[in-house]
Short mmCIF file of C-alpha atoms and ligand atoms in Angstrom, two decimals:
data_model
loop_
_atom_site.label_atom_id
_atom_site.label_comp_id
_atom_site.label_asym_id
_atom_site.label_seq_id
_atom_site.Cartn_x
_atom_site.Cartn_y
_atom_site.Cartn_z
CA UNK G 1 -11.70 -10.39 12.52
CA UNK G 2 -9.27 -7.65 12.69
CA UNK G 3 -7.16 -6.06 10.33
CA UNK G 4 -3.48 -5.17 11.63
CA UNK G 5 -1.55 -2.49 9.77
CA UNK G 6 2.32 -2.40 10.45
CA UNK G 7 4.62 -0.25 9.64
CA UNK G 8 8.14 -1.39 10.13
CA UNK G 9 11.88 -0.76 8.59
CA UNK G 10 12.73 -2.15 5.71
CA UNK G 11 15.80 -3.77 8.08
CA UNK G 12 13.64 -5.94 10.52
CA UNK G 13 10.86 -6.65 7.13
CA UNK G 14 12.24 -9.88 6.49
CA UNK G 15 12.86 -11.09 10.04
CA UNK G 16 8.93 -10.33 10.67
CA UNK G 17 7.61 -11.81 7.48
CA UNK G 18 9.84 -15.05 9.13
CA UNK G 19 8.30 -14.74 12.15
CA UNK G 20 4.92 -14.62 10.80
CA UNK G 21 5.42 -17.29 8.37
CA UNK G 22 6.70 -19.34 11.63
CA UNK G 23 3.32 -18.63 13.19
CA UNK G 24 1.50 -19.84 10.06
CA UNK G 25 -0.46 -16.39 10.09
CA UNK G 26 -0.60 -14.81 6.44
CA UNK G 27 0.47 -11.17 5.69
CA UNK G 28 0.92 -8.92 2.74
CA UNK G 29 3.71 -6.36 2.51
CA UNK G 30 3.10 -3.34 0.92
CA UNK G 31 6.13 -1.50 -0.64
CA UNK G 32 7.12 1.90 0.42
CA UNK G 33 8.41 4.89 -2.13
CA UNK G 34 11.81 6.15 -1.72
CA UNK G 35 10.29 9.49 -0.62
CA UNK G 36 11.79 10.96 2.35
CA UNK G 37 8.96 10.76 4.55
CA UNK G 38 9.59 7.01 6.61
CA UNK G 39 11.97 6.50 3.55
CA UNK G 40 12.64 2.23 3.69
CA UNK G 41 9.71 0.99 5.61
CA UNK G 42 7.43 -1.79 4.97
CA UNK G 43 3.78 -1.93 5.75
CA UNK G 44 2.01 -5.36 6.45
CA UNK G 45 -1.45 -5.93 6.21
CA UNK G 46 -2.55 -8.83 8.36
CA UNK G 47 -5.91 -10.12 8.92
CA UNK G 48 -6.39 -11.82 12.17
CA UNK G 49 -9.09 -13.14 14.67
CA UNK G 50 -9.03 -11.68 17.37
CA UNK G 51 -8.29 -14.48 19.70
CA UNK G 52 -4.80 -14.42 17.60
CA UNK G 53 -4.28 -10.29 18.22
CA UNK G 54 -1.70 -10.66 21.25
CA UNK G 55 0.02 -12.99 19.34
CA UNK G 56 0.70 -10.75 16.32
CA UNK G 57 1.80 -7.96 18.12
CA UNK G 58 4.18 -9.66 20.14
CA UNK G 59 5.83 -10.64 17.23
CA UNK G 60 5.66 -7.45 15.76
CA UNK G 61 7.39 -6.48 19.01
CA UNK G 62 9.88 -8.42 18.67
CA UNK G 63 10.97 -8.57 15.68
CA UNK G 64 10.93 -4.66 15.27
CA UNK G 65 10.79 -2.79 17.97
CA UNK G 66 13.60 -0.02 18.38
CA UNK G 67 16.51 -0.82 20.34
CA UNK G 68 20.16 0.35 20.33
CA UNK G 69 23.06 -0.93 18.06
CA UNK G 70 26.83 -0.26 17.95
CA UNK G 71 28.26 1.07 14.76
CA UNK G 72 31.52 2.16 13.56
CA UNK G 73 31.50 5.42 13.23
CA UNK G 74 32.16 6.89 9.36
CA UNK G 75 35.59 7.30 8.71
CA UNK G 76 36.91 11.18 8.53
CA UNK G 77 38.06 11.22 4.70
CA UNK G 78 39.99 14.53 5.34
CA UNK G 79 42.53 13.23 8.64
CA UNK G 80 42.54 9.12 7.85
CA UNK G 81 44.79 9.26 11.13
CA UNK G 82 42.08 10.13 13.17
CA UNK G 83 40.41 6.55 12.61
CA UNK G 84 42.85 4.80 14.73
CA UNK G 85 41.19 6.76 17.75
CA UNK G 86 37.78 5.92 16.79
CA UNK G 87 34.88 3.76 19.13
CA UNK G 88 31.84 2.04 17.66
CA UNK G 89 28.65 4.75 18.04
CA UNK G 90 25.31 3.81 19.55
CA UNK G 91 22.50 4.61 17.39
CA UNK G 92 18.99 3.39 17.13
CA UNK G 93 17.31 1.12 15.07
CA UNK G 94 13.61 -0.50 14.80
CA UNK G 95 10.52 0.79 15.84
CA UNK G 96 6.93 -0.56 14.46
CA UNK G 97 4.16 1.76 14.09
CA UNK G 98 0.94 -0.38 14.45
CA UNK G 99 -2.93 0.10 13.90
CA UNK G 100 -5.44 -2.25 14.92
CA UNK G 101 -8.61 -1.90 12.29
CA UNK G 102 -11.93 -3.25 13.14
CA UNK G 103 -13.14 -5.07 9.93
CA UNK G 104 -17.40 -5.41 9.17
CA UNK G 105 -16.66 -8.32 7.20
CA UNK G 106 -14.71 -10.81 5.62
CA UNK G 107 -14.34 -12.50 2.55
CA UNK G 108 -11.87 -15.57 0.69
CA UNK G 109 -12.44 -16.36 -2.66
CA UNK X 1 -19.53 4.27 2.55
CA UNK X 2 -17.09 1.28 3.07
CA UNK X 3 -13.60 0.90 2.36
CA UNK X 4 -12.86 -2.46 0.59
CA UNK X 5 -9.45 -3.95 0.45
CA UNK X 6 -9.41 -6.60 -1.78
CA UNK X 7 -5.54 -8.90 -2.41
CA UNK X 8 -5.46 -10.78 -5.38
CA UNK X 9 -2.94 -12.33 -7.48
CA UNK X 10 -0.98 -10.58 -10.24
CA UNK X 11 -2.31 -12.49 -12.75
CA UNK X 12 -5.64 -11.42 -12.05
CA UNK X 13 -5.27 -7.86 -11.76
CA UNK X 14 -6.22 -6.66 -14.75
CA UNK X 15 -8.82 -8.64 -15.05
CA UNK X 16 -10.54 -7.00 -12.30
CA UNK X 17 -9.54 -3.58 -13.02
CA UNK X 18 -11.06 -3.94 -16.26
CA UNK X 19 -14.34 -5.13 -14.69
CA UNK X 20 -13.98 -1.98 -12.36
CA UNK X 21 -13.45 0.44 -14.93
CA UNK X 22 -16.37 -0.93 -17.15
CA UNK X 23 -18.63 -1.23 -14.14
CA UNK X 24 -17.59 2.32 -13.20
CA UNK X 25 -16.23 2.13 -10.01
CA UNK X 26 -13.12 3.45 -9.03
CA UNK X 27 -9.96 2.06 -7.05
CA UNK X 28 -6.26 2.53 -6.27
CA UNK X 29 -3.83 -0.15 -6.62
CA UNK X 30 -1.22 -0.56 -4.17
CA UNK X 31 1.84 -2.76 -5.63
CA UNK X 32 3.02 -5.14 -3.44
CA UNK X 33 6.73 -6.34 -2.62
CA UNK X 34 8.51 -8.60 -4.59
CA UNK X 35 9.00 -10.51 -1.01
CA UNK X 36 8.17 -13.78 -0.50
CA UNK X 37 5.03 -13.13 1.74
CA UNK X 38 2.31 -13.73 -0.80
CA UNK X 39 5.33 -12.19 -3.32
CA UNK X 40 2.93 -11.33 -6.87
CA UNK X 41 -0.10 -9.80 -5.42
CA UNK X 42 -1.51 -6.32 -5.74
CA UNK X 43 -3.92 -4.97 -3.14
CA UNK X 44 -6.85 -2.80 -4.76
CA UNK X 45 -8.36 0.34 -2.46
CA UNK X 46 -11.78 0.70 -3.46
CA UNK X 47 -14.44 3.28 -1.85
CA UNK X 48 -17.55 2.07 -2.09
CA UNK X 49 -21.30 3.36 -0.79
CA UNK X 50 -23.16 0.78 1.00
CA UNK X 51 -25.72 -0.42 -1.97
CA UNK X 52 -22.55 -1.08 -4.07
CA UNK X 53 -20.98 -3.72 -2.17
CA UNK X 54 -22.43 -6.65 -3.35
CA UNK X 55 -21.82 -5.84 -6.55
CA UNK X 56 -17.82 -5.09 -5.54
CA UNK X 57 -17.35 -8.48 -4.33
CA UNK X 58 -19.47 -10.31 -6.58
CA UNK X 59 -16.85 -8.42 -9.55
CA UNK X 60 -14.13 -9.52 -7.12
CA UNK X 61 -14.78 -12.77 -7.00
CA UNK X 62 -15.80 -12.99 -10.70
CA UNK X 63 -12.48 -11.81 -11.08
CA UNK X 64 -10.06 -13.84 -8.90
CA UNK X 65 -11.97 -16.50 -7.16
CA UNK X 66 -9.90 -19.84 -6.94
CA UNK X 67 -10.11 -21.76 -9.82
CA UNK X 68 -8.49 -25.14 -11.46
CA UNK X 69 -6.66 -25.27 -14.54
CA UNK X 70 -4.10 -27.25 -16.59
CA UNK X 71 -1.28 -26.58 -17.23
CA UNK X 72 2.00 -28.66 -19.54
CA UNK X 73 3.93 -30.82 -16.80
CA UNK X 74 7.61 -29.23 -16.12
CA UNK X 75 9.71 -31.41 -18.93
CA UNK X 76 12.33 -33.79 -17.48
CA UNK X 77 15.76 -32.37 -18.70
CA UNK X 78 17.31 -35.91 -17.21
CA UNK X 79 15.20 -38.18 -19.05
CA UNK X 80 13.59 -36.20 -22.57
CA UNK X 81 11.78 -39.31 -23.65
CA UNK X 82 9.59 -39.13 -20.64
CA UNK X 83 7.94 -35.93 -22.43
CA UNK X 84 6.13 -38.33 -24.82
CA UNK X 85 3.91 -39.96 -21.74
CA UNK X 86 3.01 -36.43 -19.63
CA UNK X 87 -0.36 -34.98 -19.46
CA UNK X 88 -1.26 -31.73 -19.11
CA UNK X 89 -1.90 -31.49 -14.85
CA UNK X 90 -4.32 -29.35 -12.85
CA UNK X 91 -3.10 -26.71 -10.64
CA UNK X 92 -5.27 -23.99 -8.62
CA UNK X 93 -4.52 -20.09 -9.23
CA UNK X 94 -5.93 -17.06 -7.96
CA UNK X 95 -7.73 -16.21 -4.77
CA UNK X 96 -8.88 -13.26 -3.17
CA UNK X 97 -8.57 -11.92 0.50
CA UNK X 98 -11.17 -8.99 0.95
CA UNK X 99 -11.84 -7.02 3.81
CA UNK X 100 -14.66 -4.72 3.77
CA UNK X 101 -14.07 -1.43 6.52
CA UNK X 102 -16.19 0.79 8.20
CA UNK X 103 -15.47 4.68 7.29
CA UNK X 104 -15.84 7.34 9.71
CA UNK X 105 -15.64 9.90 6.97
CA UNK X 106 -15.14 10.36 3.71
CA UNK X 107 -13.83 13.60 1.43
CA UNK X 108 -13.23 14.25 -2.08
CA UNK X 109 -11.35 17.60 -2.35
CA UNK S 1 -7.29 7.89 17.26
CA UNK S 2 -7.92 7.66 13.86
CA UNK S 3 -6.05 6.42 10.30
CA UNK S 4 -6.84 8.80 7.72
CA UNK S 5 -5.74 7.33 3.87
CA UNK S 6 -5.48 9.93 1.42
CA UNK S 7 -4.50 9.35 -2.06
CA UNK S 8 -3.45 11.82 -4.22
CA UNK S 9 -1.85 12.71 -7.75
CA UNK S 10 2.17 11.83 -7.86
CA UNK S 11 2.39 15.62 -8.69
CA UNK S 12 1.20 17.07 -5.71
CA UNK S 13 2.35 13.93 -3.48
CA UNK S 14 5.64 16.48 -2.55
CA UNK S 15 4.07 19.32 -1.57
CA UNK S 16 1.74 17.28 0.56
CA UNK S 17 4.98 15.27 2.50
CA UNK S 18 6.69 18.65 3.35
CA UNK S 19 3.02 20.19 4.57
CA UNK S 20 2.79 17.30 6.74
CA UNK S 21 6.29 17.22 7.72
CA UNK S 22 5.92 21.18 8.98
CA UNK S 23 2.94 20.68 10.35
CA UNK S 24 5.19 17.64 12.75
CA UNK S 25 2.73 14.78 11.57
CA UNK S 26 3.84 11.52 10.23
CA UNK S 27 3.06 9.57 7.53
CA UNK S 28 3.90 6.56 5.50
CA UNK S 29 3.62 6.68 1.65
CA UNK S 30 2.90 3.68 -0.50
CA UNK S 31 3.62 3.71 -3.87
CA UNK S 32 1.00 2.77 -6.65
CA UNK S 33 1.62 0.80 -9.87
CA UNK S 34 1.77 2.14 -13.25
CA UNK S 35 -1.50 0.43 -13.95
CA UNK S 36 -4.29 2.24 -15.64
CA UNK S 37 -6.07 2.59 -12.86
CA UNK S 38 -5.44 6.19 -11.22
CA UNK S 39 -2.16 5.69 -12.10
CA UNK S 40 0.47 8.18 -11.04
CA UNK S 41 -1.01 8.69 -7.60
CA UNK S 42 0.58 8.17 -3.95
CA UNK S 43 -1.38 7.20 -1.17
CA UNK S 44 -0.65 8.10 2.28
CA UNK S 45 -1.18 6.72 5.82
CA UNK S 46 -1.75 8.98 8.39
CA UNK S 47 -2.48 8.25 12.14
CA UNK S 48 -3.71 10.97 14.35
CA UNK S 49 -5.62 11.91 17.40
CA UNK S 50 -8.90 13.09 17.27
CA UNK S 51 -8.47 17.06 17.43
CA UNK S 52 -5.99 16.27 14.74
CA UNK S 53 -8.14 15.65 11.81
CA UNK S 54 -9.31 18.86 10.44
CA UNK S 55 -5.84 20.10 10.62
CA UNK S 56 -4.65 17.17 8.33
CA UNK S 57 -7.78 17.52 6.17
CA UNK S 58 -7.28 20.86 5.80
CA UNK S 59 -3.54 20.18 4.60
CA UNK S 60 -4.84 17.83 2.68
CA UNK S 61 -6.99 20.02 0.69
CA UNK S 62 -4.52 22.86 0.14
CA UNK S 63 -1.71 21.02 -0.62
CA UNK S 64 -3.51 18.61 -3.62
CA UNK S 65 -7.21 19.98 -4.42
CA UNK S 66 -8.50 20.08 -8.02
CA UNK S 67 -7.54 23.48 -9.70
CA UNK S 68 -7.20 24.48 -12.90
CA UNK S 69 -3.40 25.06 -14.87
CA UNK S 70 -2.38 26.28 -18.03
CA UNK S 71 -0.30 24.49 -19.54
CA UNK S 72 1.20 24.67 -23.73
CA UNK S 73 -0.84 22.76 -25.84
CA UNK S 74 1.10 19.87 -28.04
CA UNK S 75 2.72 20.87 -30.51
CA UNK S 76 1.43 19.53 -33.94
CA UNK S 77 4.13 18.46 -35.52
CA UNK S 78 2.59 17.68 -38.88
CA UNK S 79 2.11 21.31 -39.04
CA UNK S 80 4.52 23.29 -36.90
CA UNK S 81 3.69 26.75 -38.16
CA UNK S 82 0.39 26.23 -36.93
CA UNK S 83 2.06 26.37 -33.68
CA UNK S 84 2.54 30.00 -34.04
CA UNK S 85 -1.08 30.50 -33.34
CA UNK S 86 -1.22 28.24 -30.37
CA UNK S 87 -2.65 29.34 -27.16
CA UNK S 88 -2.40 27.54 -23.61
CA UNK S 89 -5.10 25.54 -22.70
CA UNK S 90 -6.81 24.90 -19.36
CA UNK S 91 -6.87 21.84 -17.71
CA UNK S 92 -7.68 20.06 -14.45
CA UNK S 93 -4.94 19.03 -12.18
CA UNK S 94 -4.92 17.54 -8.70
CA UNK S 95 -7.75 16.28 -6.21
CA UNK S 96 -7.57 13.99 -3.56
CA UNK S 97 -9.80 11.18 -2.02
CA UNK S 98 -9.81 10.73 1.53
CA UNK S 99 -10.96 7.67 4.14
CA UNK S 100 -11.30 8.35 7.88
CA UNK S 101 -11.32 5.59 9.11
CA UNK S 102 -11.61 4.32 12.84
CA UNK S 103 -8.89 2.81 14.73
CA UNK S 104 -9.42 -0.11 17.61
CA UNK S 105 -5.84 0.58 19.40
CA UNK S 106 -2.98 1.86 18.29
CA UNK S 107 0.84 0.82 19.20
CA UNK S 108 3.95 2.12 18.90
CA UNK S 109 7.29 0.30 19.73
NI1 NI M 201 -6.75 -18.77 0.92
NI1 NI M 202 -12.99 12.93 -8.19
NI1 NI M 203 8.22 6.55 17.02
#
């Protein structure tokens, strides 16, 4: 038994706690403050054999892990004319920070 | 000195942070999400030296352990009458998912 | 690597996110409940490398050890002249409680 710790954003939480689900393998989020260190993240806490590691973190993987998305760009308030010239931006999004805890034991009550 | 993580439902969390108190240990609760991954639980941190751990988890599972009870039937809206002929029926709460950690080191500052 | 979990009082849980942030380490902060149980503090997650630690303990420890503050004592409001003859009193503020904890592997994606 191993206990993972993930760290995701609050944007891909839900699609992992599908994923998860999907896989039948239980987790427990643990909510974030609104501080502004890793302001809207989500940490999981999922115990797992470790025959079932690889499997976790590939869904971890893919469900968070940072890649690049196209947004419009925020709209200059001051010269409104300026938005008919603008093109979507790239920016990133994702990235899971993950620890893999050895456990001494084990319990369900 | 081990680190115990112990999940348990809402409902029980007092109840075992009253048994902590009075048994004079001490632990941090972690709220959880109101997601829908385990959605109502509450994790509970609790440093612990070695010779204490039995007595943790046998407070833990005094605490939370799974358990039947009874509870009214939902009422039928569509057919009131029906109320007359339900019994009360049994349903299982609580739980508790504990991991017990190893600690490298420990500091109280 | 190792996860170090720190919890400390809500008060000093600021000044120990902008240490950390100076110092270029990051952390995740979980909020606690308003339970009874050491309510009001934050506990943080912090992964580092070995020759990491006693800088991050040492943050630790200066940003949230106990001390002592004067603060006004309450005014008695049955009585306010008495509070003409008030004087502050001391109290204790602050401390933290730290886990190092070993880490199996460690991912980032
Ligand atoms: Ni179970
Ligand atoms: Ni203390
Ligand atoms: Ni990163």
């Amino acid at each position: 038994m191993k206990l993972i710790i993930a760290i995701v954003q609050d944007k891909d939480s839900s699609k992992l706690s599908n994923a998860l689900v999907e896989a039948d393998i239980r987790a427990t989020k643990l909510s974030t403050t609104g501080g502004f260190l890793r302001a809207g993240n989500t940490t999981f806490l999922i115990g797992v054999e470790e025959d079932k590691i690889e499997t976790v973190l590939a869904i971890i993987k893919e469900s968070s892990q940072k890649r690049e998305q196209y947004m419009a760009p925020p709209i200059n308030l001051d010269s409104p004319m300026e938005a008919t010239h603008t093109y979507p931006i790239e920016v990133q999004v994702g990235g899971a920070t993950v620890f893999v805890l050895p456990v001494d034991s084990f319990y369900h009550f």
